[in-house]
Amino acid sequence: MKALLYSLLAVLALAGAAAANPTVTVTPPSGARFFPGQRFDIRVEAKGTPPFSATLNIDGETQDFTSPLSAGTPTAATDGITKPGFGGFNLRGFSSGRPGRHTVSATVTDATGSAAASATFAVQSAGPKEDGEGRTRNVIIMLGDGMGIAHRTAARLVRYGVTAGDPNDYLNMDKFPGTGLVSTHSLNSIVTDSAPGMACYTTGNHSQNGQEGVYPANVINPFYQPRIEYMAEYLHRVKGTTTGIITTADIEDATPAANAVHTGDRNLGQGIVDQYLDESENTGLRVLMGGGRRWFLPSTEVGSSRGSKNDYDGLPADLRAAWNIPGAGAIDPNRDLIADFQKAGFDYADTASNLSNAAGRSPSRLLGLFGYGNMNVALDKIAKRRNPGQSGIVDDYHAPDQPMLDEMADAALQVLSKNKKGFFLMVEGAHIDKQSHLMDAERAVGEVIEFDRAVGVAKNWADKLGNTVVIVVADHECSGFSIIGALHGGVAALQALPSDAANNDPTATPERQKVVGTYDAAGFPHYDIQPDGFPASQDIDGKLLFGYGASADRYETWLTRPQPVIDSLLPASFKTELTGKAYVKEPAERGTKGNREDANGFFIRGQAGGVTNAVHTASDIPISAYSSGSQAWRKFVGVQRNTDVFFKLMESVVPGDEE
Ligand SMILES: [Zn+2]
């Protein structure tokens, strides 16, 4: 009886401890998928009270952590990189070549007791040895950022027009044989941003919004988060391919970075551009082109954004060992990164003229930085090319001579095609998204036309080289007529809100609402296309008019805006200059500040409160595929998850018997 009482007390004591036990999470999150041999970090993390200790096993087999090395021994420090209030344990650089489902199980003990967690991941099979006639050697991802179906339709209508409603011609991407749909979401939302939106194609895994090439973790520096191997890293390691990344954005931006940079914060520009070079022997990086010169200049130079923030140092030893990283990083505001790229063998071009000169030198590595922040949009670059003697927008941006994306793609492919082992190239049309955010329709449409010309270049190279797969895809839709979010705060709170009736007067019709032709009044627009491939003007009689279902507040004139909204990624001093020249900071300012032509627009209230730009939507986006020397394009037909695209590309490149 007494013994029973004691054991009952013991059970009660255990139950009491259980209430305070640590909360344990394991990454990769359940459902993660990997290509055979693809590397990733496993992390066990617990919220609790130190000291912490942990155990890990995979498919029932005990595994040692790489940090802390003394796994199983209680230690208040855990891995030394974890935020206070958490215990962290890592196994860096794990991989499995065994297809099928695997289970990761962990226990963590803290001062209050023990708790367990587990997650499952799958290793995909490597795929068939042949795709139709052959095997893919080169991969080209054409990433139209924010490009939904309506963006493509608009560009086709403007570029080619219609006869009796039938398209006079199709875009290069429309002519690709395999078109399908891709669902877009991230690890933590139905609406993704560009970081996980790109990384799902290049890792096969979902990251949280704002994060690329990593899993979430409560660590003191976002560059220390658990990594997932990129396609570029894998193919370089296994097959000796080389890598090119080109964009019209600042090269630090989420989409380009999500091909070669591992960080839990997409906004840490300085560390991001440093990592491009410092880990270029792991990614095989040979071509890097876009804007973002501000990150490459020492902090003392005009136009530099380098400083003591946005960088990393002290990369953990086990992270460096597992991922073959040569240095620990440094907070180095005065680094001359252009000079460092040159020392590593990169030819450097800072203008369109320099780019064509560089191509003549036939370099084996090429760095191109054509603007200080994002490059200018096609509409403004073309305006300067048509009127070279006149000062234009690009002069105001201190970048008068910028290449078009098709010229950049051609230069990149000249360099990359030298590697007979193959290459990975990502080409981003960045402003399709950025100008859609700003609800600047004419600039957005011009971007799709510019992007499609680059698609044409990629397709021609694919034909010339053979064994090349080209996909045209977006990371998400931006600004469109679609699902724009989810109710915040619950239905009861919604029903209790005060009336908004006083905020709108539906009896007053703005003049610019009356000019919107709908149904048969829309007719068949016809734009005059110049030899440069772009319309002479988008302000024609019967021009297309655009709306934004995921809009923010704006003033709408329906006319081409004389000036773009100030690029948010410019050096601060340049932004001040532009403000002085009557450029506005956000769309809603067009009616009150800035250029007088903008002030004639009527005010349109956006749906999403607290945001100044239109937002991304949860819509599926189109994917179009082409392949030379194989039938790999067939894989991309149908409706697919965004992470599927990674595995389909990898299956095309890596034969089943190589792993
Ligand atoms: Zn965006």
XYZ file of C-alpha atoms and ligand atoms in Angstrom:
660
model
C 0.000 0.000 0.000
C 2.790 2.340 0.954
C 4.749 1.338 -2.180
C 1.699 2.064 -4.312
C 1.312 5.479 -2.701
C 4.956 6.320 -3.398
C 4.694 5.283 -7.024
C 1.494 7.299 -7.333
C 3.332 10.336 -5.941
C 6.176 9.679 -8.385
C 3.695 9.674 -11.314
C 2.140 12.908 -10.051
C 5.615 14.455 -9.748
C 6.406 13.417 -13.350
C 3.109 14.822 -14.554
C 3.916 18.089 -12.799
C 7.302 18.256 -14.509
C 5.726 17.434 -17.866
C 3.731 20.671 -17.787
C 6.960 22.689 -17.742
C 8.918 20.478 -20.156
C 10.718 22.124 -23.086
C 8.874 22.635 -26.378
C 10.872 20.809 -29.028
C 10.958 21.385 -32.787
C 12.886 19.522 -35.454
C 13.883 20.835 -38.864
C 13.639 19.997 -41.719
C 9.889 20.343 -41.140
C 7.781 17.257 -41.738
C 7.048 16.725 -45.403
C 10.407 18.063 -46.630
C 11.718 16.355 -49.773
C 15.262 15.990 -51.080
C 16.985 14.812 -54.203
C 19.258 11.807 -53.514
C 22.493 13.083 -51.994
C 21.230 16.656 -51.582
C 22.716 18.152 -48.422
C 20.823 19.822 -45.597
C 21.280 20.735 -41.943
C 19.210 19.037 -39.259
C 18.394 21.136 -36.200
C 16.797 20.263 -32.883
C 15.591 23.307 -31.003
C 13.825 23.640 -27.661
C 12.191 26.533 -25.887
C 12.863 26.016 -22.198
C 15.135 26.504 -19.233
C 18.885 25.779 -19.387
C 20.892 23.636 -19.040
C 19.837 21.699 -22.156
C 20.886 18.335 -23.507
C 19.576 16.449 -26.531
C 19.610 13.199 -28.447
C 19.022 12.628 -32.143
C 18.295 9.581 -34.208
C 17.443 9.022 -37.845
C 15.469 5.911 -38.783
C 16.215 4.595 -35.298
C 19.996 5.060 -35.501
C 21.675 7.396 -33.002
C 23.410 10.378 -34.609
C 26.022 12.750 -33.196
C 25.480 16.482 -33.437
C 28.135 18.627 -35.066
C 27.316 21.443 -32.629
C 27.623 21.306 -29.732
C 30.174 18.535 -30.200
C 29.523 17.249 -26.688
C 26.025 16.032 -27.482
C 24.198 14.433 -24.601
C 26.117 16.350 -21.961
C 24.020 19.039 -20.302
C 25.444 22.417 -21.190
C 24.033 25.894 -20.711
C 25.729 27.043 -23.936
C 24.177 24.437 -26.282
C 25.474 25.258 -29.791
C 26.627 28.784 -28.923
C 24.515 30.438 -31.650
C 21.033 30.040 -30.206
C 18.964 32.901 -28.840
C 18.454 33.144 -25.053
C 15.508 31.063 -23.883
C 16.202 28.337 -26.455
C 18.517 25.367 -26.680
C 19.895 24.483 -30.115
C 21.600 21.356 -31.498
C 22.729 20.873 -35.089
C 23.826 18.150 -37.438
C 25.245 20.038 -40.414
C 25.584 18.785 -43.974
C 23.505 15.603 -43.687
C 22.427 13.752 -46.828
C 20.844 10.472 -47.797
C 21.004 8.569 -51.059
C 18.242 6.158 -50.036
C 14.909 6.987 -51.690
C 11.866 6.766 -49.450
C 10.568 8.152 -46.192
C 12.884 8.797 -43.245
C 12.172 9.745 -39.637
C 14.145 12.163 -37.494
C 13.479 11.775 -33.749
C 14.870 13.963 -31.020
C 14.619 14.398 -27.267
C 15.625 17.464 -25.329
C 16.094 17.638 -21.590
C 16.172 20.968 -19.801
C 16.036 22.007 -16.148
C 12.341 21.121 -15.978
C 12.284 17.752 -17.707
C 12.361 16.048 -21.085
C 10.301 16.207 -24.267
C 10.463 14.552 -27.653
C 9.663 15.539 -31.227
C 9.959 13.935 -34.599
C 9.619 14.810 -38.277
C 9.671 12.848 -41.470
C 11.373 13.715 -44.722
C 11.437 11.963 -48.070
C 14.259 11.317 -50.496
C 12.897 11.287 -54.027
C 14.072 8.777 -56.586
C 16.556 10.225 -59.047
C 14.361 9.648 -62.079
C 14.874 7.803 -65.354
C 18.259 7.657 -67.060
C 17.015 9.264 -70.246
C 14.400 11.887 -71.063
C 13.238 11.022 -74.532
C 16.303 11.219 -76.779
C 18.824 12.328 -74.197
C 19.951 13.896 -70.998
C 19.839 17.547 -70.025
C 23.209 19.209 -69.440
C 22.236 22.865 -69.008
C 19.415 24.418 -66.964
C 18.073 27.902 -67.614
C 15.409 29.328 -65.292
C 13.740 32.435 -66.722
C 12.075 34.004 -63.697
C 9.517 36.694 -64.434
C 9.088 38.042 -60.924
C 5.418 38.553 -60.050
C 4.356 37.482 -63.554
C 0.836 36.112 -63.656
C -1.274 35.123 -66.624
C -2.614 38.661 -67.157
C 0.919 40.079 -67.381
C 1.684 37.694 -70.244
C -1.592 38.443 -72.020
C -1.001 42.191 -71.734
C 2.511 41.956 -73.189
C 1.266 39.834 -76.083
C -1.551 42.278 -76.881
C 0.765 45.294 -76.758
C 3.655 43.647 -78.617
C 1.752 41.826 -81.356
C -1.823 43.083 -81.414
C -4.790 41.150 -82.775
C -6.669 40.820 -86.022
C -10.383 40.230 -85.566
C -9.458 39.176 -82.050
C -6.883 36.558 -83.040
C -3.317 37.178 -81.828
C -1.075 38.366 -84.678
C 1.756 36.484 -83.007
C 2.720 34.983 -79.656
C 5.404 35.764 -77.109
C 8.527 33.570 -77.129
C 7.369 32.041 -73.849
C 3.888 31.368 -75.289
C 5.530 29.304 -78.033
C 7.214 26.909 -75.596
C 5.630 23.457 -76.033
C 4.881 22.669 -72.378
C 2.756 25.016 -70.294
C 1.281 24.270 -66.892
C 0.287 25.890 -63.623
C 2.302 26.177 -60.409
C 0.885 26.701 -56.924
C 2.765 29.319 -54.937
C 3.166 29.408 -51.173
C 5.888 29.480 -48.565
C 6.535 27.537 -45.367
C 4.442 29.960 -43.324
C 1.855 31.532 -45.656
C -0.416 31.003 -48.660
C 1.157 34.204 -50.015
C 4.901 33.992 -50.626
C 7.506 36.673 -51.144
C 10.327 36.293 -53.619
C 12.846 34.705 -51.220
C 11.099 31.354 -50.641
C 9.280 31.868 -53.983
C 12.569 31.459 -55.846
C 14.227 29.084 -53.356
C 11.497 26.455 -53.763
C 12.651 26.017 -57.393
C 16.332 25.921 -56.453
C 16.170 23.785 -53.267
C 12.937 21.779 -53.580
C 12.061 23.025 -50.104
C 9.904 25.727 -48.600
C 11.437 28.475 -46.512
C 9.593 31.079 -44.485
C 8.864 34.449 -46.059
C 11.948 36.633 -46.133
C 14.256 33.583 -45.957
C 16.200 31.789 -48.696
C 18.093 28.493 -48.707
C 17.527 27.979 -44.971
C 15.070 26.566 -42.444
C 13.697 28.758 -39.650
C 15.672 28.808 -36.396
C 16.012 30.966 -33.301
C 19.684 31.803 -33.799
C 21.506 35.061 -33.151
C 22.463 35.661 -36.800
C 20.252 34.820 -39.812
C 23.340 33.601 -41.710
C 23.747 30.799 -39.120
C 20.376 29.188 -39.872
C 20.228 25.562 -41.040
C 20.969 25.315 -44.769
C 19.493 23.413 -47.703
C 21.735 22.768 -50.690
C 20.922 24.768 -53.834
C 20.664 23.223 -57.274
C 23.679 25.298 -58.327
C 25.732 23.916 -55.410
C 24.620 20.339 -55.980
C 25.230 20.356 -59.725
C 28.602 22.071 -59.310
C 29.665 19.547 -56.648
C 28.398 16.451 -58.439
C 28.743 17.352 -62.117
C 31.160 20.284 -62.272
C 28.628 22.719 -63.731
C 29.100 26.477 -63.491
C 26.543 29.066 -62.433
C 25.200 32.361 -63.727
C 22.783 34.718 -61.953
C 21.469 37.770 -63.759
C 18.699 40.181 -62.873
C 17.406 43.671 -63.493
C 17.135 44.076 -59.696
C 19.772 45.005 -57.159
C 21.859 41.816 -57.071
C 21.256 41.546 -53.289
C 17.532 41.154 -53.952
C 15.662 38.033 -52.861
C 15.273 36.339 -56.241
C 18.919 36.393 -57.348
C 20.144 35.601 -53.819
C 17.825 32.578 -53.559
C 20.044 30.763 -56.069
C 23.309 30.886 -54.152
C 23.011 32.641 -50.774
C 21.808 31.116 -47.506
C 20.228 33.633 -45.145
C 17.280 33.973 -42.838
C 16.922 37.666 -43.725
C 16.702 38.736 -47.363
C 17.418 42.354 -46.410
C 21.022 41.827 -45.282
C 22.484 43.081 -48.558
C 26.115 43.391 -47.556
C 26.425 39.851 -46.221
C 24.482 38.569 -49.234
C 26.816 40.058 -51.863
C 29.871 39.015 -49.812
C 28.605 35.444 -49.732
C 28.258 35.365 -53.539
C 32.026 35.715 -53.805
C 33.154 34.031 -50.590
C 31.305 30.818 -51.454
C 31.706 31.014 -55.232
C 33.871 27.881 -55.245
C 30.878 25.982 -53.844
C 28.269 27.432 -56.182
C 30.471 27.510 -59.284
C 29.509 31.153 -59.761
C 30.968 32.492 -63.008
C 28.489 35.202 -64.018
C 26.814 37.730 -61.720
C 25.006 40.672 -63.299
C 22.407 43.221 -62.279
C 22.188 46.386 -60.216
C 23.436 46.899 -56.672
C 26.832 48.518 -57.153
C 26.205 50.281 -53.822
C 27.066 47.049 -51.940
C 30.352 46.579 -53.804
C 31.859 50.004 -53.084
C 33.801 50.728 -49.861
C 31.672 52.751 -47.424
C 33.803 55.837 -48.023
C 32.786 56.075 -51.700
C 29.797 58.055 -53.003
C 26.844 55.736 -53.640
C 28.038 53.042 -51.218
C 25.552 51.311 -48.891
C 28.227 49.299 -47.073
C 28.470 49.778 -43.314
C 28.645 47.782 -40.124
C 25.077 46.430 -40.397
C 23.634 43.885 -42.853
C 26.690 41.663 -42.668
C 27.922 38.570 -40.844
C 31.022 37.238 -39.192
C 31.858 34.274 -36.972
C 30.220 31.552 -39.076
C 30.111 28.480 -36.787
C 32.950 25.988 -37.274
C 30.661 23.040 -38.026
C 28.732 25.091 -40.595
C 31.998 25.994 -42.314
C 33.279 22.426 -42.219
C 30.093 20.844 -43.547
C 29.594 23.381 -46.328
C 33.261 23.849 -47.229
C 33.275 27.583 -46.481
C 36.768 29.097 -46.617
C 36.361 31.965 -44.093
C 34.189 32.894 -41.120
C 33.037 36.186 -42.694
C 33.809 39.690 -41.492
C 32.046 42.962 -40.739
C 33.944 44.876 -43.394
C 32.402 48.225 -44.385
C 35.514 49.168 -46.354
C 35.744 46.022 -48.420
C 36.295 46.807 -52.114
C 34.201 43.928 -53.393
C 34.638 44.813 -57.072
C 38.411 44.551 -56.607
C 37.961 41.248 -54.755
C 35.846 39.857 -57.616
C 38.542 40.972 -60.066
C 41.225 39.264 -57.963
C 39.143 36.089 -58.193
C 39.328 36.302 -61.997
C 36.095 38.156 -62.830
C 36.040 40.623 -65.714
C 33.999 43.688 -64.683
C 31.526 45.773 -66.700
C 29.595 48.753 -65.342
C 27.814 49.938 -68.521
C 26.203 48.408 -71.604
C 29.194 49.525 -73.691
C 31.616 47.912 -71.241
C 29.535 44.746 -71.320
C 29.864 44.386 -75.086
C 33.607 45.144 -74.794
C 33.941 42.499 -72.092
C 32.158 39.956 -74.284
C 34.805 40.659 -76.936
C 37.515 39.638 -74.449
C 35.749 36.284 -73.994
C 36.141 36.197 -70.192
C 35.755 33.030 -68.149
C 34.153 34.964 -65.270
C 32.027 38.077 -65.521
C 30.683 40.604 -62.997
C 28.296 43.288 -64.291
C 26.890 46.032 -62.049
C 24.852 48.463 -64.109
C 23.086 50.522 -61.441
C 23.489 51.496 -57.813
C 20.226 49.885 -56.686
C 17.720 48.200 -58.965
C 18.444 48.795 -62.645
C 16.016 51.073 -64.466
C 12.992 49.629 -66.249
C 12.839 48.927 -69.996
C 10.614 51.941 -70.684
C 13.161 54.341 -69.190
C 16.214 52.572 -70.657
C 14.617 52.582 -74.135
C 13.675 56.268 -73.809
C 17.366 57.073 -73.340
C 18.432 54.875 -76.262
C 15.939 56.640 -78.516
C 17.084 60.087 -77.355
C 20.729 59.665 -76.351
C 21.377 63.401 -76.332
C 18.572 64.136 -73.891
C 18.876 63.841 -70.127
C 16.446 61.185 -68.924
C 15.343 59.101 -65.976
C 18.467 56.905 -66.226
C 20.650 60.008 -65.874
C 18.764 60.945 -62.713
C 19.571 57.426 -61.456
C 23.310 57.902 -62.223
C 23.255 54.992 -64.673
C 22.883 56.423 -68.192
C 24.140 53.379 -70.135
C 22.444 50.175 -68.960
C 22.085 46.952 -70.965
C 18.738 45.346 -71.744
C 18.072 41.938 -70.191
C 18.455 40.094 -73.520
C 21.929 41.608 -73.950
C 22.855 40.497 -70.425
C 21.495 36.986 -71.066
C 23.501 36.686 -74.275
C 26.723 37.820 -72.559
C 26.097 35.373 -69.688
C 25.521 32.466 -72.055
C 28.721 33.241 -73.961
C 30.647 32.784 -70.701
C 28.711 29.811 -69.315
C 28.590 27.824 -72.557
C 32.375 27.377 -72.368
C 31.934 24.743 -69.653
C 31.298 21.445 -71.424
C 30.109 19.914 -68.146
C 27.082 22.193 -68.277
C 25.715 25.208 -66.475
C 22.896 26.561 -64.352
C 21.607 30.030 -65.273
C 18.864 32.091 -63.648
C 17.627 35.181 -65.494
C 15.225 37.439 -63.621
C 12.889 40.059 -65.049
C 12.571 41.791 -61.698
C 10.483 44.842 -62.449
C 7.426 42.914 -63.637
C 6.902 42.533 -59.915
C 8.281 45.852 -58.742
C 6.242 47.952 -61.163
C 3.124 45.880 -60.409
C 3.639 46.664 -56.718
C 3.735 50.330 -57.732
C 0.669 49.934 -59.984
C 2.638 51.476 -62.857
C 1.067 49.467 -65.692
C 3.051 50.824 -68.635
C 6.374 50.146 -66.925
C 5.222 46.655 -65.887
C 4.117 45.746 -69.427
C 7.403 47.034 -70.856
C 9.203 44.730 -68.441
C 7.355 41.659 -69.701
C 8.326 42.584 -73.266
C 11.974 43.013 -72.207
C 11.869 39.715 -70.310
C 10.371 37.876 -73.281
C 13.182 39.087 -75.533
C 15.598 37.464 -73.056
C 13.488 34.285 -73.243
C 14.091 34.349 -77.008
C 17.861 34.574 -76.443
C 17.765 31.646 -74.013
C 15.763 29.541 -76.462
C 18.209 30.240 -79.309
C 21.161 29.257 -77.119
C 19.324 26.088 -76.073
C 18.955 25.158 -79.745
C 22.588 25.944 -80.452
C 23.985 24.040 -77.449
C 21.538 21.122 -77.333
C 20.684 19.208 -74.133
C 19.344 22.350 -72.490
C 16.085 22.837 -70.622
C 14.583 26.324 -70.351
C 11.674 27.043 -68.042
C 9.798 30.333 -67.856
C 8.132 30.751 -64.500
C 7.230 33.294 -61.812
C 7.768 33.058 -58.073
C 4.249 34.366 -57.389
C 1.705 36.687 -58.945
C 1.829 40.360 -57.981
C -1.019 42.831 -57.603
C -3.647 40.898 -59.567
C -7.274 40.008 -59.612
C -7.132 37.167 -57.215
C -7.157 35.988 -53.610
C -5.413 38.800 -51.760
C -5.248 37.504 -48.211
C -7.352 36.204 -45.346
C -9.608 37.805 -42.777
C -7.671 39.093 -39.794
C -9.281 39.193 -36.343
C -12.269 36.918 -36.866
C -15.820 37.268 -38.166
C -17.254 38.533 -34.874
C -14.799 41.434 -34.832
C -15.605 42.143 -38.477
C -19.325 42.292 -37.767
C -18.706 44.690 -34.881
C -16.788 47.259 -36.934
C -18.303 50.757 -37.364
C -19.751 51.742 -40.753
C -17.394 52.858 -43.552
C -20.223 54.512 -45.484
C -18.895 58.028 -44.874
C -15.578 57.115 -46.484
C -16.997 56.788 -50.012
C -19.443 58.783 -52.061
C -20.703 56.512 -54.852
C -22.830 59.272 -56.416
C -19.790 61.197 -57.694
C -18.221 59.612 -60.801
C -14.655 60.689 -61.538
C -14.109 61.747 -65.187
C -11.465 59.055 -65.550
C -13.957 56.383 -64.561
C -16.173 57.387 -67.481
C -13.411 56.734 -70.040
C -13.017 53.072 -69.188
C -14.319 51.030 -72.108
C -15.662 47.625 -71.148
C -16.779 44.627 -73.246
C -17.256 45.724 -76.897
C -16.128 49.270 -76.065
C -12.683 47.793 -75.347
C -12.229 46.798 -79.013
C -8.862 45.750 -80.413
C -5.950 47.969 -79.314
C -3.091 48.472 -81.766
C 0.342 49.654 -80.651
C 3.063 50.911 -82.999
C 6.133 48.702 -82.397
C 9.537 50.230 -83.151
C 12.606 48.378 -84.516
C 13.889 48.146 -80.922
C 10.958 45.815 -80.178
C 9.056 48.181 -77.903
C 5.974 50.358 -78.572
C 6.610 53.914 -79.767
C 4.231 54.973 -77.010
C 1.807 53.163 -74.758
C -0.449 56.243 -74.719
C -2.403 55.426 -77.864
C -6.104 55.820 -78.607
C -7.808 52.701 -77.336
C -4.906 51.762 -75.048
C -5.243 48.901 -72.612
C -6.283 49.859 -69.059
C -5.318 47.829 -66.045
C -6.724 47.252 -62.576
C -5.214 45.700 -59.483
C -7.233 43.387 -57.270
C -4.579 43.398 -54.559
C -4.097 47.131 -54.739
C -2.940 49.842 -52.395
C -4.087 53.472 -52.463
C -3.176 55.206 -55.710
C -4.028 58.008 -58.115
C -4.908 56.793 -61.612
C -4.599 58.900 -64.771
C -4.494 55.954 -67.234
C -1.510 57.683 -68.861
C 2.128 56.638 -68.848
C 3.634 58.177 -65.735
C 6.375 60.617 -66.707
C 8.510 59.388 -63.823
C 8.804 56.084 -61.971
C 8.274 55.911 -58.217
C 11.711 56.246 -56.559
C 13.511 52.895 -56.441
C 13.470 51.915 -52.775
C 16.865 50.174 -53.060
C 18.914 53.224 -54.081
C 21.597 54.728 -51.830
C 19.969 57.240 -49.448
C 21.689 60.273 -50.989
C 20.366 59.360 -54.453
C 16.815 59.110 -53.120
C 17.101 62.606 -51.661
C 18.269 63.889 -55.044
C 15.297 62.286 -56.797
C 12.857 63.763 -54.284
C 14.338 67.143 -55.195
C 13.527 66.376 -58.841
C 9.808 65.815 -58.061
C 9.920 61.996 -58.042
C 7.504 60.454 -55.508
C 8.222 57.778 -52.892
C 5.003 55.800 -53.229
C 2.012 55.518 -55.552
C -0.398 57.429 -53.295
C 1.872 60.487 -53.436
C 1.346 60.888 -57.166
C -1.819 62.925 -56.609
C -0.389 65.335 -54.085
C 3.339 65.590 -54.686
C 5.637 65.150 -57.628
C 4.934 65.584 -61.321
C 1.790 67.649 -62.121
C 0.558 65.223 -64.792
C 0.165 62.591 -62.088
C -1.970 64.947 -60.008
C -4.841 64.741 -62.503
C -5.547 61.151 -61.564
C -8.504 60.020 -59.493
C -8.012 58.484 -56.109
C -8.549 54.733 -55.791
C -8.657 53.263 -52.334
C -6.723 49.985 -52.034
C -8.056 47.041 -50.056
C -4.986 46.234 -47.980
C -4.636 48.751 -45.156
C -1.264 49.856 -43.920
C 0.570 49.038 -47.132
C 1.686 51.603 -49.671
C 2.198 49.136 -52.532
C 0.007 46.525 -54.180
C 0.772 43.081 -52.764
C 1.511 39.565 -53.936
C -1.419 37.217 -54.351
C -1.941 33.515 -53.725
C -2.809 32.778 -57.361
C -1.244 29.943 -59.293
C 1.213 31.150 -61.918
C 1.931 29.776 -65.398
C 5.067 27.821 -66.237
C 6.266 27.229 -69.802
C 9.023 24.791 -70.675
C 11.282 24.115 -73.645
C 14.046 21.572 -74.053
C 16.565 20.801 -76.751
C 17.872 17.265 -77.152
C 15.316 15.725 -74.799
C 11.634 15.603 -73.968
C 12.213 17.160 -70.531
C 9.648 19.898 -71.265
C 6.879 17.320 -70.944
C 7.415 17.119 -67.168
C 6.121 20.652 -66.604
C 2.657 20.228 -68.149
C -0.265 20.133 -65.688
C -0.846 21.554 -62.240
C 2.119 21.208 -59.875
C 3.514 22.351 -56.549
C 6.249 24.959 -56.710
C 8.738 22.580 -55.091
C 7.986 19.947 -57.787
C 9.758 22.172 -60.319
C 13.088 21.574 -58.543
C 12.753 17.792 -58.692
C 11.678 17.829 -62.336
C 14.728 19.886 -63.270
C 17.059 17.701 -61.184
C 15.620 14.505 -62.694
C 16.346 15.951 -66.123
C 19.981 16.703 -65.340
C 21.126 13.955 -62.989
C 20.816 10.380 -64.265
C 19.493 7.763 -61.872
C 22.787 5.867 -61.750
C 24.975 8.792 -60.694
C 23.928 8.809 -57.083
Zn 7.167 41.515 -55.073
